[in-house]
Short mmCIF file of C-alpha atoms in Angstrom, two decimals:
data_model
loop_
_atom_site.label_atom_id
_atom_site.label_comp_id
_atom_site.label_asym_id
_atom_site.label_seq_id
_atom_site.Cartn_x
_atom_site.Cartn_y
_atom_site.Cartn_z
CA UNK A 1 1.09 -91.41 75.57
CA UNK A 2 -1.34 -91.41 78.15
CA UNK A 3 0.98 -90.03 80.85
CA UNK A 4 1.17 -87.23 78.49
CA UNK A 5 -1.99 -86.50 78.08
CA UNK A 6 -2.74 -86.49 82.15
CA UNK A 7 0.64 -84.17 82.54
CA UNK A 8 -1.19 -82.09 80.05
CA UNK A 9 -4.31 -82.04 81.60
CA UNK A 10 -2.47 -81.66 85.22
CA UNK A 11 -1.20 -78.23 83.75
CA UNK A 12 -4.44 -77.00 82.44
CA UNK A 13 -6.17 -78.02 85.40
CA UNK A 14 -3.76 -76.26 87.88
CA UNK A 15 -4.82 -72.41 87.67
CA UNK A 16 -7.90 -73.43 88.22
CA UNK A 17 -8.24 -75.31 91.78
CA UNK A 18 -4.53 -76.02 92.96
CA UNK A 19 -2.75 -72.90 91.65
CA UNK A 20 -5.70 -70.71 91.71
CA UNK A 21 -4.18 -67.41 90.78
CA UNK A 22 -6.80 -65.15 93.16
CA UNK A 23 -7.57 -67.67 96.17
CA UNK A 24 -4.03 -69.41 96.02
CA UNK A 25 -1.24 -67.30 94.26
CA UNK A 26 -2.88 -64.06 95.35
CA UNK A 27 -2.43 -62.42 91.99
CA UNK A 28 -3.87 -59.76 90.46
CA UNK A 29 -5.09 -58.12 93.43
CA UNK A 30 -6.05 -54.81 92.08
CA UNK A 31 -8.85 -55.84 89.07
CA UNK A 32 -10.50 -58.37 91.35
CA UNK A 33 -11.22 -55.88 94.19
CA UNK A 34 -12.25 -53.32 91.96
CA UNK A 35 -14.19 -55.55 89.26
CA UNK A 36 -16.10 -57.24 91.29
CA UNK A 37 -18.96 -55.48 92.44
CA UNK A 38 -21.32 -57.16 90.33
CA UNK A 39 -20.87 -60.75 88.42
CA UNK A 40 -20.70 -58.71 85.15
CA UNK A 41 -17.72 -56.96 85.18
CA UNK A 42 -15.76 -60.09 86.89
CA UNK A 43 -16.45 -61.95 83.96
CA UNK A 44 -15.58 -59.52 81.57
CA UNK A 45 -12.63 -58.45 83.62
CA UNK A 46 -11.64 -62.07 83.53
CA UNK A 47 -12.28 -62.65 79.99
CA UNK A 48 -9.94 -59.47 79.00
CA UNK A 49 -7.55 -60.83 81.38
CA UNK A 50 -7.37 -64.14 79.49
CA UNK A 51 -7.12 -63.25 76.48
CA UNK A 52 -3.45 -61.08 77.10
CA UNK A 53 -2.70 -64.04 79.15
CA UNK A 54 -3.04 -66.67 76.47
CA UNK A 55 -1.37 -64.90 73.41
CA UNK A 56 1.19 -63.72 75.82
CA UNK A 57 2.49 -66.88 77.21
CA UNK A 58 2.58 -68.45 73.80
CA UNK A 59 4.15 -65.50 72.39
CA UNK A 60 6.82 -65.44 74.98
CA UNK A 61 7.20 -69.48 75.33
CA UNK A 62 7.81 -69.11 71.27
CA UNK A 63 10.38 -66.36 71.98
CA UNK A 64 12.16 -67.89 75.12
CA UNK A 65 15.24 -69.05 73.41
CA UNK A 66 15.29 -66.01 71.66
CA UNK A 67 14.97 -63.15 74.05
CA UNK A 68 18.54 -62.67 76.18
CA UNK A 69 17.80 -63.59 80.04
CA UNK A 70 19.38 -60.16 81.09
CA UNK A 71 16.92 -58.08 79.75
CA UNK A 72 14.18 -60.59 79.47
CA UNK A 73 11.38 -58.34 82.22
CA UNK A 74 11.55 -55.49 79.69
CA UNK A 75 10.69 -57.64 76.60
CA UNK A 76 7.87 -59.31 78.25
CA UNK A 77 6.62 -55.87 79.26
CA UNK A 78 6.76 -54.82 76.04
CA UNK A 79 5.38 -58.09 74.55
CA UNK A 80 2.48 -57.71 76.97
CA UNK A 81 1.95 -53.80 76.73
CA UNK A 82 1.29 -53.98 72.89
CA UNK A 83 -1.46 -56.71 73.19
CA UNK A 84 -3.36 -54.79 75.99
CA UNK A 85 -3.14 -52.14 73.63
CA UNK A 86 -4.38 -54.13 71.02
CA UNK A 87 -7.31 -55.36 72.48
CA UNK A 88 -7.91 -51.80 73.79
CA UNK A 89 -8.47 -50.38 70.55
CA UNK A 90 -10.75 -53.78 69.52
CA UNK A 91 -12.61 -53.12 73.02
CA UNK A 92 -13.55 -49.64 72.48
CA UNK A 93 -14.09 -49.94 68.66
CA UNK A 94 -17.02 -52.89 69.41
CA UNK A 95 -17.71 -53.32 72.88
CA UNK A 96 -17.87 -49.47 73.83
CA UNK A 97 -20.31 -50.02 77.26
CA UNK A 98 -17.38 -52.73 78.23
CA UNK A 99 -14.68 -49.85 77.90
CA UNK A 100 -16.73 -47.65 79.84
CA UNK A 101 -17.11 -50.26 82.32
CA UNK A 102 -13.52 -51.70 82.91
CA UNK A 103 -12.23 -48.06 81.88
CA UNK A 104 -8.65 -47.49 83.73
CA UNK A 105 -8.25 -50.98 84.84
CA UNK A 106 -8.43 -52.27 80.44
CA UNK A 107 -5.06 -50.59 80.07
CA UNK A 108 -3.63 -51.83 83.74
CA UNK A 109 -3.86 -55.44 82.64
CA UNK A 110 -0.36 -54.44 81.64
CA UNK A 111 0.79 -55.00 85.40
CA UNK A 112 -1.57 -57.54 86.10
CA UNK A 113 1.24 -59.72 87.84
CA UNK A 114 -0.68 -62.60 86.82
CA UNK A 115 0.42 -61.66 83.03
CA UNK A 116 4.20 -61.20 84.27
CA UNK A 117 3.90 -63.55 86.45
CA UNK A 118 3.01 -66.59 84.70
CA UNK A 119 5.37 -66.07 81.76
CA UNK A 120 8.59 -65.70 84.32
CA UNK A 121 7.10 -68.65 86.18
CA UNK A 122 5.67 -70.70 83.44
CA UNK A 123 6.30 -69.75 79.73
CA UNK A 124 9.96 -68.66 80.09
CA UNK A 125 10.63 -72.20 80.63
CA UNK A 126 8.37 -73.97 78.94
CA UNK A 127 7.16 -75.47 75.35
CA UNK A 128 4.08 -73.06 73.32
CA UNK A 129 1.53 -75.70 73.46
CA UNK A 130 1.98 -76.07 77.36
CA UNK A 131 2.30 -72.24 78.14
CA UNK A 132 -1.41 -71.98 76.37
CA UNK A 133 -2.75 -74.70 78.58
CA UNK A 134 -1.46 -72.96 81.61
CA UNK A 135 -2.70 -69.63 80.23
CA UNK A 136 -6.16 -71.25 79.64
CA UNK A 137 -6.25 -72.55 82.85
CA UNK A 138 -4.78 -69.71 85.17
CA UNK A 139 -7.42 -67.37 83.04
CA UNK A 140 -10.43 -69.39 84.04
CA UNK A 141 -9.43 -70.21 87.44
CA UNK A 142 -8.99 -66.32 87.26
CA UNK A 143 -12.52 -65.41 85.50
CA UNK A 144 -14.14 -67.82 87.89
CA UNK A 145 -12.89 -66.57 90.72
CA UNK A 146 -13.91 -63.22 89.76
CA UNK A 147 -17.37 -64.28 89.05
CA UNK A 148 -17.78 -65.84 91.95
CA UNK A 149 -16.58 -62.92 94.38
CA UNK A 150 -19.09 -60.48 92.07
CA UNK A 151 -21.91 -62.70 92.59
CA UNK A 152 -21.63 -62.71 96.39
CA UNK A 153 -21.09 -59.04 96.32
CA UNK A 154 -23.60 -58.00 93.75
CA UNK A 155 -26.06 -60.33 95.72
CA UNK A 156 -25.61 -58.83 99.58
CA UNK A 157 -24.53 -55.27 98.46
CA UNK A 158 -27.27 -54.64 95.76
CA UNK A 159 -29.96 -57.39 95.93
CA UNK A 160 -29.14 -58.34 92.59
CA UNK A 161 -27.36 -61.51 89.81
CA UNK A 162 -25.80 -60.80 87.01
CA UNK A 163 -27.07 -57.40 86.73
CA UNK A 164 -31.41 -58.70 87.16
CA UNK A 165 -32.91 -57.64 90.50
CA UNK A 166 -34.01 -59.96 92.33
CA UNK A 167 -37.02 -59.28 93.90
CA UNK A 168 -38.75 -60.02 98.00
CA UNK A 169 -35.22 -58.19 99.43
CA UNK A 170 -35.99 -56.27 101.87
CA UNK A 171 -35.07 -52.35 101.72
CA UNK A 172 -31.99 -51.09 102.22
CA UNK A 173 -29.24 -53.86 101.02
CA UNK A 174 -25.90 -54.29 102.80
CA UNK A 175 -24.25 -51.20 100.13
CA UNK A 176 -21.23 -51.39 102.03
CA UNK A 177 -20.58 -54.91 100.08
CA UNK A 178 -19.97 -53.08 97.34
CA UNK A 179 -17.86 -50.33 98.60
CA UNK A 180 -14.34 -50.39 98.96
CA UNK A 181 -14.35 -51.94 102.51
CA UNK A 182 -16.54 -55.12 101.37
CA UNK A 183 -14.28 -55.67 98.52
CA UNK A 184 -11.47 -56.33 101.37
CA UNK A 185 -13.84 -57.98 103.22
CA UNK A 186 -15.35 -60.74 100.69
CA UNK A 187 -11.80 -61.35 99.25
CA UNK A 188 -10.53 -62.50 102.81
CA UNK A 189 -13.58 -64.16 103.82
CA UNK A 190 -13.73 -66.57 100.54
CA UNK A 191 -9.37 -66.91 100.45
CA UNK A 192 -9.93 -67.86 104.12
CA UNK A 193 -13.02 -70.56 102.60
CA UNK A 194 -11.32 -72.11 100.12
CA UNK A 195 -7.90 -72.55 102.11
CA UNK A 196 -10.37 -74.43 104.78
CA UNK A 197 -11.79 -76.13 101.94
CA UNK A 198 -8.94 -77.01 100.09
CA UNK A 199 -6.89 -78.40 103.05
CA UNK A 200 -9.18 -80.68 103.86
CA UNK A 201 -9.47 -82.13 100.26
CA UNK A 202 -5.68 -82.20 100.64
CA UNK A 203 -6.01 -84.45 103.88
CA UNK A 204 -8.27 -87.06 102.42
CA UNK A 205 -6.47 -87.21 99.48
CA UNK A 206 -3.43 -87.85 100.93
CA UNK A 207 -5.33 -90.05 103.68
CA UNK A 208 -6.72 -92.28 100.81
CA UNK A 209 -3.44 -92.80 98.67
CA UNK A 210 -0.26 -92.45 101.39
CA UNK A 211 1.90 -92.85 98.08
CA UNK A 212 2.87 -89.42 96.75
CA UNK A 213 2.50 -88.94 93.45
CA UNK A 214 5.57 -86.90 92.23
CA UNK A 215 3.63 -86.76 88.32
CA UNK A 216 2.85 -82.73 88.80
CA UNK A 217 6.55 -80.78 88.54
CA UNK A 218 4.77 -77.76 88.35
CA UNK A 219 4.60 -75.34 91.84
CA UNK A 220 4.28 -76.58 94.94
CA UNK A 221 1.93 -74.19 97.10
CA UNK A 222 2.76 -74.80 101.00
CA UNK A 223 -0.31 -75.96 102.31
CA UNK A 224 0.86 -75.70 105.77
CA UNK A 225 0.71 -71.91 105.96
CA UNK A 226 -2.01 -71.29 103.98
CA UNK A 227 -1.02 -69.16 101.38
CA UNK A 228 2.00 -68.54 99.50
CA UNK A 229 3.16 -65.26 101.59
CA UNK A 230 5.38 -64.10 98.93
CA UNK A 231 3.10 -62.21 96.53
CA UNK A 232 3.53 -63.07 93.12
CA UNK A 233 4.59 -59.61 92.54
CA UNK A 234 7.08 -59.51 94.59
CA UNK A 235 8.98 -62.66 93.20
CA UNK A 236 9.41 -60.71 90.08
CA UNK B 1 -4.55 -23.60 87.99
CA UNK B 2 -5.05 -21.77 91.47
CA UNK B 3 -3.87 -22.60 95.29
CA UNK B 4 -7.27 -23.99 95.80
CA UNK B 5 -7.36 -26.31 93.43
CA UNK B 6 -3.77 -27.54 94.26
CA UNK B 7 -4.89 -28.07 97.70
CA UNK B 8 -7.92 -30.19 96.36
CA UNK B 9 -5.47 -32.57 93.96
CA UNK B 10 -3.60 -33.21 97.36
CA UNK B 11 -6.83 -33.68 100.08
CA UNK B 12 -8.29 -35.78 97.25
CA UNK B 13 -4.90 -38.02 96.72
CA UNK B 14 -4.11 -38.36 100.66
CA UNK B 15 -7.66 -38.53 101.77
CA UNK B 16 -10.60 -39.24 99.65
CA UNK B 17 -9.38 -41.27 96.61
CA UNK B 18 -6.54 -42.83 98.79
CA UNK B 19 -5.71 -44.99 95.66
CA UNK B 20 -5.27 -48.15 97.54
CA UNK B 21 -8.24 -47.95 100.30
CA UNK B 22 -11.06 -46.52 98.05
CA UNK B 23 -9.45 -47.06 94.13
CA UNK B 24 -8.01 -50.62 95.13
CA UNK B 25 -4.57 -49.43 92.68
CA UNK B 26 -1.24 -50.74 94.14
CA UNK B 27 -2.81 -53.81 96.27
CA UNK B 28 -0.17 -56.30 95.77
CA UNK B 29 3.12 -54.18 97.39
CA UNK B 30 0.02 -53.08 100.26
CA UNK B 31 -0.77 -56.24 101.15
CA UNK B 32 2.80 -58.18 100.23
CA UNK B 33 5.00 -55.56 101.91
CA UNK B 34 3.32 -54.87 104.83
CA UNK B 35 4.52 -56.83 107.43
CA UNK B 36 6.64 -54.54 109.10
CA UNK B 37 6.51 -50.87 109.85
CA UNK B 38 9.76 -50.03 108.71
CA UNK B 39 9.80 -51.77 105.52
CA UNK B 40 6.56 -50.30 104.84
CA UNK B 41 8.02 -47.22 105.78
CA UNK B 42 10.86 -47.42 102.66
CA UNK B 43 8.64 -49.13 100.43
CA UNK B 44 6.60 -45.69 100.92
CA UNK B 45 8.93 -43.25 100.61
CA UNK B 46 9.92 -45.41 97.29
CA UNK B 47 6.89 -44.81 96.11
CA UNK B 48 6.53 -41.72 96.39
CA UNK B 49 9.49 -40.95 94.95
CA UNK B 50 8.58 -42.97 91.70
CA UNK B 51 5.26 -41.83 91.69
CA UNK B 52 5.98 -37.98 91.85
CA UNK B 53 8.65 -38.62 89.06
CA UNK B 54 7.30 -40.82 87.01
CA UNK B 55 4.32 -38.19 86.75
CA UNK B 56 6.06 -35.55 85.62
CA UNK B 57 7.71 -37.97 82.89
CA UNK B 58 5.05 -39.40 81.10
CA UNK B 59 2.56 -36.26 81.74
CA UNK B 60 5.36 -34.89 79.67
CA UNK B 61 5.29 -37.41 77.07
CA UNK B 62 1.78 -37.47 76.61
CA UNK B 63 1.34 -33.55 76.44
CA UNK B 64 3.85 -32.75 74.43
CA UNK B 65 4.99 -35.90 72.09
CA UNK B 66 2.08 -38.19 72.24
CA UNK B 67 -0.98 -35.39 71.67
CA UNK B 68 1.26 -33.18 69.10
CA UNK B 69 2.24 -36.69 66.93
CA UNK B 70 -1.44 -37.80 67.32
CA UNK B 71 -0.80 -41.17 68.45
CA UNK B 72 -2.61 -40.99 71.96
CA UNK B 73 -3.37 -44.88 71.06
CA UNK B 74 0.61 -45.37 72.19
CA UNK B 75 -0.27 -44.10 75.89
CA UNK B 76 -0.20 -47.72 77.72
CA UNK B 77 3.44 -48.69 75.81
CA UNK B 78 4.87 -45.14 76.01
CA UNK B 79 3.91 -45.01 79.82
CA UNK B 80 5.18 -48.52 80.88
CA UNK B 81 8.44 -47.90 79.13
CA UNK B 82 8.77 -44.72 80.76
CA UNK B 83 8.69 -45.76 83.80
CA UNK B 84 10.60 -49.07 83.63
CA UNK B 85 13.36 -47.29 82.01
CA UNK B 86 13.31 -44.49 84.87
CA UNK B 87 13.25 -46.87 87.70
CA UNK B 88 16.05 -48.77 86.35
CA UNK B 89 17.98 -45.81 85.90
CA UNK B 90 17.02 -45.01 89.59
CA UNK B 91 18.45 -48.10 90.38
CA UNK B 92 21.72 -47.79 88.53
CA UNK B 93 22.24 -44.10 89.72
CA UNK B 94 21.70 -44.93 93.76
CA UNK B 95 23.84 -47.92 92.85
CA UNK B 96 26.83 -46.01 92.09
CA UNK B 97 26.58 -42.78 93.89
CA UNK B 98 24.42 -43.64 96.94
CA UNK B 99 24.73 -47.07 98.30
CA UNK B 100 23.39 -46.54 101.61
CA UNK B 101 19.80 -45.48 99.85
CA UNK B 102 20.26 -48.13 97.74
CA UNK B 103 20.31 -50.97 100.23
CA UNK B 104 17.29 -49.10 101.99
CA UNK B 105 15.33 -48.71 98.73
CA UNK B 106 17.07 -51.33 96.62
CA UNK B 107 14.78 -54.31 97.01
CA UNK B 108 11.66 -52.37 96.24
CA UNK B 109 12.57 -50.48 93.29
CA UNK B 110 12.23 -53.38 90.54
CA UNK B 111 8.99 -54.03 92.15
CA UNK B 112 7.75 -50.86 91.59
CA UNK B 113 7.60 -51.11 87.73
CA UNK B 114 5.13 -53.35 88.59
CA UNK B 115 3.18 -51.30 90.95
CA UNK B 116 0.21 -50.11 89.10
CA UNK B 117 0.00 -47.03 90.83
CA UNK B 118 2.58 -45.69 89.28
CA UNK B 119 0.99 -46.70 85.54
CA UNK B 120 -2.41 -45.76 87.12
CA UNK B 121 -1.91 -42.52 88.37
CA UNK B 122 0.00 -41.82 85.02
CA UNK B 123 -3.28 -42.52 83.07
CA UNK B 124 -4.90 -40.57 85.30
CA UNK B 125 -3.31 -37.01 84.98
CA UNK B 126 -2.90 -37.83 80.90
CA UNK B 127 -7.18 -37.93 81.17
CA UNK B 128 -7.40 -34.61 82.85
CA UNK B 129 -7.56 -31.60 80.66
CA UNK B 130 -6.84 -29.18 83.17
CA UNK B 131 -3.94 -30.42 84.56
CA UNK B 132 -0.67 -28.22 83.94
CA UNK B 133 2.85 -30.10 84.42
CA UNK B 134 2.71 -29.37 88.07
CA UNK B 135 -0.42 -30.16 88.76
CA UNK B 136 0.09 -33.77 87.14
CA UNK B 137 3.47 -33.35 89.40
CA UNK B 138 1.49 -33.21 92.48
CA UNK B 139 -0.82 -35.64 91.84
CA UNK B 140 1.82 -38.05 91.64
CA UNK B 141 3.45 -37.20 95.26
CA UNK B 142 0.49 -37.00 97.20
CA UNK B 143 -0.79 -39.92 95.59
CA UNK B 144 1.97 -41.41 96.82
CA UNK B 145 1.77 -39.96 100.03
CA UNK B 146 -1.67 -41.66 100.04
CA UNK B 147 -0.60 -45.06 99.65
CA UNK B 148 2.49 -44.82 102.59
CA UNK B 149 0.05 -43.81 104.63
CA UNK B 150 -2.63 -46.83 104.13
CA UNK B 151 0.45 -49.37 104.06
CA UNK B 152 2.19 -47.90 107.15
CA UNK B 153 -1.43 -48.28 108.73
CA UNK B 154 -1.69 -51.39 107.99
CA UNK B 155 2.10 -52.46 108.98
CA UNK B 156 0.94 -51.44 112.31
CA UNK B 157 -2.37 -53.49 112.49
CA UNK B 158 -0.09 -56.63 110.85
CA UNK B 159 2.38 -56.26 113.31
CA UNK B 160 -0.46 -56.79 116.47
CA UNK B 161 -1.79 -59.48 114.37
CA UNK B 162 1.10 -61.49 114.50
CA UNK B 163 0.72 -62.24 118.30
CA UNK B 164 -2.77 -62.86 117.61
CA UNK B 165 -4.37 -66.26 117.83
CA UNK B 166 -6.04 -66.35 114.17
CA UNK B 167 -8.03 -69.27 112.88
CA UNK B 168 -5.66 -71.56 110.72
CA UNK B 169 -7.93 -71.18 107.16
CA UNK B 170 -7.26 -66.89 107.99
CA UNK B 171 -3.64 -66.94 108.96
CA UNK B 172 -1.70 -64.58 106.48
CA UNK B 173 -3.77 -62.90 103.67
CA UNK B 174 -6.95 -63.19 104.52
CA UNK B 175 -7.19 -61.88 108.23
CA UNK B 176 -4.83 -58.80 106.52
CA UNK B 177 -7.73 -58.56 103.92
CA UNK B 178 -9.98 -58.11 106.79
CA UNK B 179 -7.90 -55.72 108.68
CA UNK B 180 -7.76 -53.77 105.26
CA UNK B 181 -11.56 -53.58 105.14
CA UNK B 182 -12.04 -52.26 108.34
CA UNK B 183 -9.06 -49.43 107.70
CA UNK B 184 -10.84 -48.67 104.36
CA UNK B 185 -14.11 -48.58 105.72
CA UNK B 186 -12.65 -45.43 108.20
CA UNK B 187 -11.59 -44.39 104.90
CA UNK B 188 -15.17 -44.08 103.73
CA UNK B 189 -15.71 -40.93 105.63
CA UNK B 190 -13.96 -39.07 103.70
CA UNK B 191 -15.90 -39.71 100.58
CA UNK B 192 -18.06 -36.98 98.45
CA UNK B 193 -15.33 -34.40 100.37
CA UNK B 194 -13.79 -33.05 97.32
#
């Protein structure tokens, strides 16, 4: 029972640090350069984001033995395609300024490869319960991500957190962080951070216990090489 | 519509809203296909090729099924299965008929469902008003003339990289991510153009 409960926790846990789904997988490129100019938007970005990705993976985990494997893509894009527009239409009918705000990127959730990606990788072959843990924890590893690239942009491109200006910075802010070219910039400066940061975890980890633990059978990221080079996109 | 304002839809989709430098659409094939020059060359002309298409097909849709029926809300599902359905059938039709294409293009067409570009620039042209079938039409190509041209700029810059001496923590994405900044920051110059 208690193994159980740790593999369980191991695959909630996993989007978030190991399997990051920004830093790690690389997913989901396109929303979290152009969210993230200020924390705001990555956050509700990421929130939007989760939401598809949890009823989606427990939608298609349900429908797995169901849905033939030959034409399995085109279910899940339909699958996927209806809830974006379902929150769409709950978006704009009560959040209006957040429409206005995520505008053409609400509806392109639909090829978010993190969506697609996670129920080819994940809920395809795996039980409901455990496709919503992943989903929970690739979507927060994904909001925080986003977050945390907004607040370092919002804070050197416009002198500002979560939207409140901050005040004693001195005139004319880095606005560059918040153009296109800063976007590229941050993203590859923080991947480049947390790869240091995470390979050196991994050596004292492994340092401490030389037994490998073979508990976690789900992904193995090459740690070698930094990131997984093959896009998740592209393993579609 | 006029010649002028033709010209304008293309300057604007090559130049100065390049939809992967300045509208960050169409980032994962740009940064996962990118290695080489020649397979960022196909993965281009693929694009293009979709994009131009796929334009006309769903500006289609949307003008004269979707806005007659009054179901606009339908857009995102009509739109993806448009596409998916017409890149398959891409696929299918080079299968049989042109294989030599098909092993040049083949490996990038599935992706390209995925590309959202394609979906993008489709959402696009169904917002504008003004736009006439060929207008949406060209929107779509040079749109997709736009993105060879950022990936085929950055194949070049990857391939120098790769006899490069990068620090361990920025070897693969994130020195690329940094070569894209500085490419999109040329980019920058062409803003408030059009």
């Amino acid at each position: 029972m208690k193994g159980n409960f740790s593999e369980k926790l191991d695959t909630l846990t996993n989007g978030v640090v190991k399997s990051n789904p920004v830093f790690r997988l690389v997913l989901g490129t396109c929303p979290t350069l152009a969210l993230t100019t200020g924390a705001m938007n990555g956050i509700y970005m990421g929130l939007s984001t989760m939401f598809c990705l949890i009823l989606s993976n427990v939608i298609i985990s349900a429908l797995r033995k169901v849905i033939p494997a030959k034409v399995r893509i085109p279910c899940y894009i339909v699958i996927i395609a209806t809830l974006v527009t379902l929150m769409q239409m709950i978006i704009a009918r009560f959040l209006p300024d957040i429409n206005e705000i995520l505008g053409l990127y609400l509806p392109l959730i639909v090829v978010n490869c993190i969506i697609l990606g996670r129920a080819e990788a994940f809920a395809s072959s795996n039980t409901p319960v455990n496709s919503a843990l992943d989903a929970v924890g690739m979507g927060v590893g994904f909001t925080l991500s986003l977050t945390l690239m907004g607040m370092v942009r919002e804070f050197i491109g416009a002198g500002a957190l979560f939207g409140v200006e901050l005040g004693n910075m001195p005139d004319g802010a880095l606005t560059v962080f918040i153009l296109p070219a800063g976007g590229f910039l941050v993203y590859g400066l923080m991947m480049a951070a947390f790869n240091a940061i995470y390979a050196r975890y991994e050596s004292r980890k492994s340092a401490r216990n030389t037994s490998p633990s073979s508990r976690n059978p789900i992904e193995k990221v090459d740690l070698a090489g930094g990131n997984a080079d093959s896009a998740g996109c592209h393993s579609l | 519509m006029n010649f002028t304002q033709y010209l304008l839809i293309i300057v604007s989709g090559i130049f100065v809203n390049n939809f992967v430098l300045s509208q960050f659409l169409g980032i994962c094939p740009f940064l996962g296909v990118s290695r080489k020059t020649d397979t960022a060359v196909g993965m281009g002309l693929a694009v293009i090729f979709v994009m131009g298409v796929a334009s006309l097909f769903t500006f289609i849709v949307q003008k004269y099924v979707l806005v007659p029926l009054h179901i606009e809300y339908l857009q995102t599902i009509a739109f993806i299965l448009v596409i998916a359905a017409f890149v398959q059938i891409v696929e299918m039709v080079l299968k049989k008929f042109s294989p030599g294409l098909y092993g040049a293009l083949g490996v990038y067409l599935p992706l390209i469902t995925t590309n959202c570009a394609v979906l993008g620039v489709a959402i696009v042209n169904a917002g504008q008003p003004s736009y006439t079938v060929l207008a949406a039409f060209i929107n779509g190509v040079f749109s997709g003339v736009g993105f060879m041209l950022a990936i085929v700029l950055l194949a070049g810059v990857r391939e120098r990289l790769e006899s490069a001496d990068v620090p361990k923590a920025f070897k693969g994405f994130p020195i690329t991510l940094a070569a894209a900044s500085i490419i999109s920051m040329a980019f920058v110059a062409f803003a408030g153009m059009v």
